[in-house]
Amino acid sequence: MPEDAPIFDAFFSTKPQGTGLGLSISYRIITDHGGTLDVDSKRGCTVFRIVLPLDGPPDSALRSRVEASS
C-alpha cells in the first residue's frame, strides 16, 4: 500500500469491487469514542492498531460531535 494512500477517506478503495467505506466508517467510530486508529504497512504485511480509552471520550468531545452532526 502506498504510504500516502488516503485509506481513511470515504470511497477510496484498492479493490475493484470495494466501496471504500470500511476504514472511513471505522475511523469515525473509533475517534468519536476518543480513540485512535493507526496503520503500519510494509510489503506483504499491514497492521492496524486500535486504541480506545477505558473511560470513553470526554463528555464535551462527544457532545460537540453529536451536535455538529445534527
PDB file of C-alpha atoms in Angstrom:
ATOM      1  CA  MET A   1       0.000   0.000   0.000  1.00  0.00           C
ATOM      2  CA  PRO A   2       1.485   3.400  -0.889  1.00  0.00           C
ATOM      3  CA  GLU A   3       2.433   5.435   2.173  1.00  0.00           C
ATOM      4  CA  ASP A   4       0.385   8.443   1.045  1.00  0.00           C
ATOM      5  CA  ALA A   5      -2.755   6.473   0.111  1.00  0.00           C
ATOM      6  CA  PRO A   6      -5.865   8.152   1.581  1.00  0.00           C
ATOM      7  CA  ILE A   7      -7.108   4.903   3.140  1.00  0.00           C
ATOM      8  CA  PHE A   8      -9.335   6.631   5.719  1.00  0.00           C
ATOM      9  CA  ASP A   9     -11.137   8.760   3.099  1.00  0.00           C
ATOM     10  CA  ALA A  10     -14.649   7.708   2.145  1.00  0.00           C
ATOM     11  CA  PHE A  11     -14.894   5.831  -1.150  1.00  0.00           C
ATOM     12  CA  PHE A  12     -11.137   5.191  -1.510  1.00  0.00           C
ATOM     13  CA  SER A  13     -10.506   1.547  -2.328  1.00  0.00           C
ATOM     14  CA  THR A  14      -7.676  -0.509  -3.745  1.00  0.00           C
ATOM     15  CA  LYS A  15     -10.075  -3.315  -4.684  1.00  0.00           C
ATOM     16  CA  PRO A  16     -12.064  -3.354  -7.947  1.00  0.00           C
ATOM     17  CA  GLN A  17     -15.299  -4.270  -6.134  1.00  0.00           C
ATOM     18  CA  GLY A  18     -14.596  -2.290  -2.938  1.00  0.00           C
ATOM     19  CA  THR A  19     -16.874   0.502  -1.749  1.00  0.00           C
ATOM     20  CA  GLY A  20     -14.161   2.276   0.217  1.00  0.00           C
ATOM     21  CA  LEU A  21     -16.358   2.793   3.257  1.00  0.00           C
ATOM     22  CA  GLY A  22     -14.994   0.267   5.759  1.00  0.00           C
ATOM     23  CA  LEU A  23     -11.960   2.158   7.051  1.00  0.00           C
ATOM     24  CA  SER A  24     -13.607   5.585   6.910  1.00  0.00           C
ATOM     25  CA  ILE A  25     -16.555   4.363   8.996  1.00  0.00           C
ATOM     26  CA  SER A  26     -14.243   2.525  11.400  1.00  0.00           C
ATOM     27  CA  TYR A  27     -12.073   5.627  11.790  1.00  0.00           C
ATOM     28  CA  ARG A  28     -15.116   7.784  12.570  1.00  0.00           C
ATOM     29  CA  ILE A  29     -16.497   5.366  15.180  1.00  0.00           C
ATOM     30  CA  ILE A  30     -13.130   4.973  16.900  1.00  0.00           C
ATOM     31  CA  THR A  31     -12.346   8.711  17.009  1.00  0.00           C
ATOM     32  CA  ASP A  32     -15.888   9.505  18.182  1.00  0.00           C
ATOM     33  CA  HIS A  33     -15.119   7.340  21.198  1.00  0.00           C
ATOM     34  CA  GLY A  34     -11.852   9.143  21.927  1.00  0.00           C
ATOM     35  CA  GLY A  35      -9.630   6.500  20.366  1.00  0.00           C
ATOM     36  CA  THR A  36      -7.053   6.272  17.626  1.00  0.00           C
ATOM     37  CA  LEU A  37      -6.651   4.052  14.583  1.00  0.00           C
ATOM     38  CA  ASP A  38      -3.089   3.668  13.313  1.00  0.00           C
ATOM     39  CA  VAL A  39      -1.712   1.722  10.376  1.00  0.00           C
ATOM     40  CA  ASP A  40       1.726   0.269   9.773  1.00  0.00           C
ATOM     41  CA  SER A  41       2.194  -1.173   6.317  1.00  0.00           C
ATOM     42  CA  LYS A  42       5.158  -2.913   4.785  1.00  0.00           C
ATOM     43  CA  ARG A  43       5.217  -5.007   1.661  1.00  0.00           C
ATOM     44  CA  GLY A  44       3.126  -8.092   2.350  1.00  0.00           C
ATOM     45  CA  CYS A  45       2.084  -7.076   5.887  1.00  0.00           C
ATOM     46  CA  THR A  46      -0.340  -4.404   7.067  1.00  0.00           C
ATOM     47  CA  VAL A  47      -1.179  -3.975  10.759  1.00  0.00           C
ATOM     48  CA  PHE A  48      -3.979  -1.786  12.133  1.00  0.00           C
ATOM     49  CA  ARG A  49      -3.862  -0.747  15.788  1.00  0.00           C
ATOM     50  CA  ILE A  50      -6.985   0.465  17.590  1.00  0.00           C
ATOM     51  CA  VAL A  51      -6.572   2.213  20.933  1.00  0.00           C
ATOM     52  CA  LEU A  52      -9.664   3.126  22.959  1.00  0.00           C
ATOM     53  CA  PRO A  53      -9.715   4.858  26.337  1.00  0.00           C
ATOM     54  CA  LEU A  54     -11.117   2.759  29.175  1.00  0.00           C
ATOM     55  CA  ASP A  55     -13.340   5.585  30.404  1.00  0.00           C
ATOM     56  CA  GLY A  56     -14.639   6.623  26.957  1.00  0.00           C
ATOM     57  CA  PRO A  57     -14.434  10.031  25.310  1.00  0.00           C
ATOM     58  CA  PRO A  58     -14.569  13.240  27.327  1.00  0.00           C
ATOM     59  CA  ASP A  59     -18.228  14.271  27.562  1.00  0.00           C
ATOM     60  CA  SER A  60     -17.580  17.613  25.892  1.00  0.00           C
ATOM     61  CA  ALA A  61     -15.867  15.988  22.872  1.00  0.00           C
ATOM     62  CA  LEU A  62     -18.722  13.556  22.287  1.00  0.00           C
ATOM     63  CA  ARG A  63     -21.389  16.223  22.839  1.00  0.00           C
ATOM     64  CA  SER A  64     -19.782  18.609  20.311  1.00  0.00           C
ATOM     65  CA  ARG A  65     -19.565  15.861  17.656  1.00  0.00           C
ATOM     66  CA  VAL A  66     -23.182  14.836  18.188  1.00  0.00           C
ATOM     67  CA  GLU A  67     -24.340  18.462  17.957  1.00  0.00           C
ATOM     68  CA  ALA A  68     -22.251  19.054  14.811  1.00  0.00           C
ATOM     69  CA  SER A  69     -23.779  16.060  13.043  1.00  0.00           C
ATOM     70  CA  SER A  70     -27.360  17.110  13.858  1.00  0.00           C
TER      71      SER A  70
END
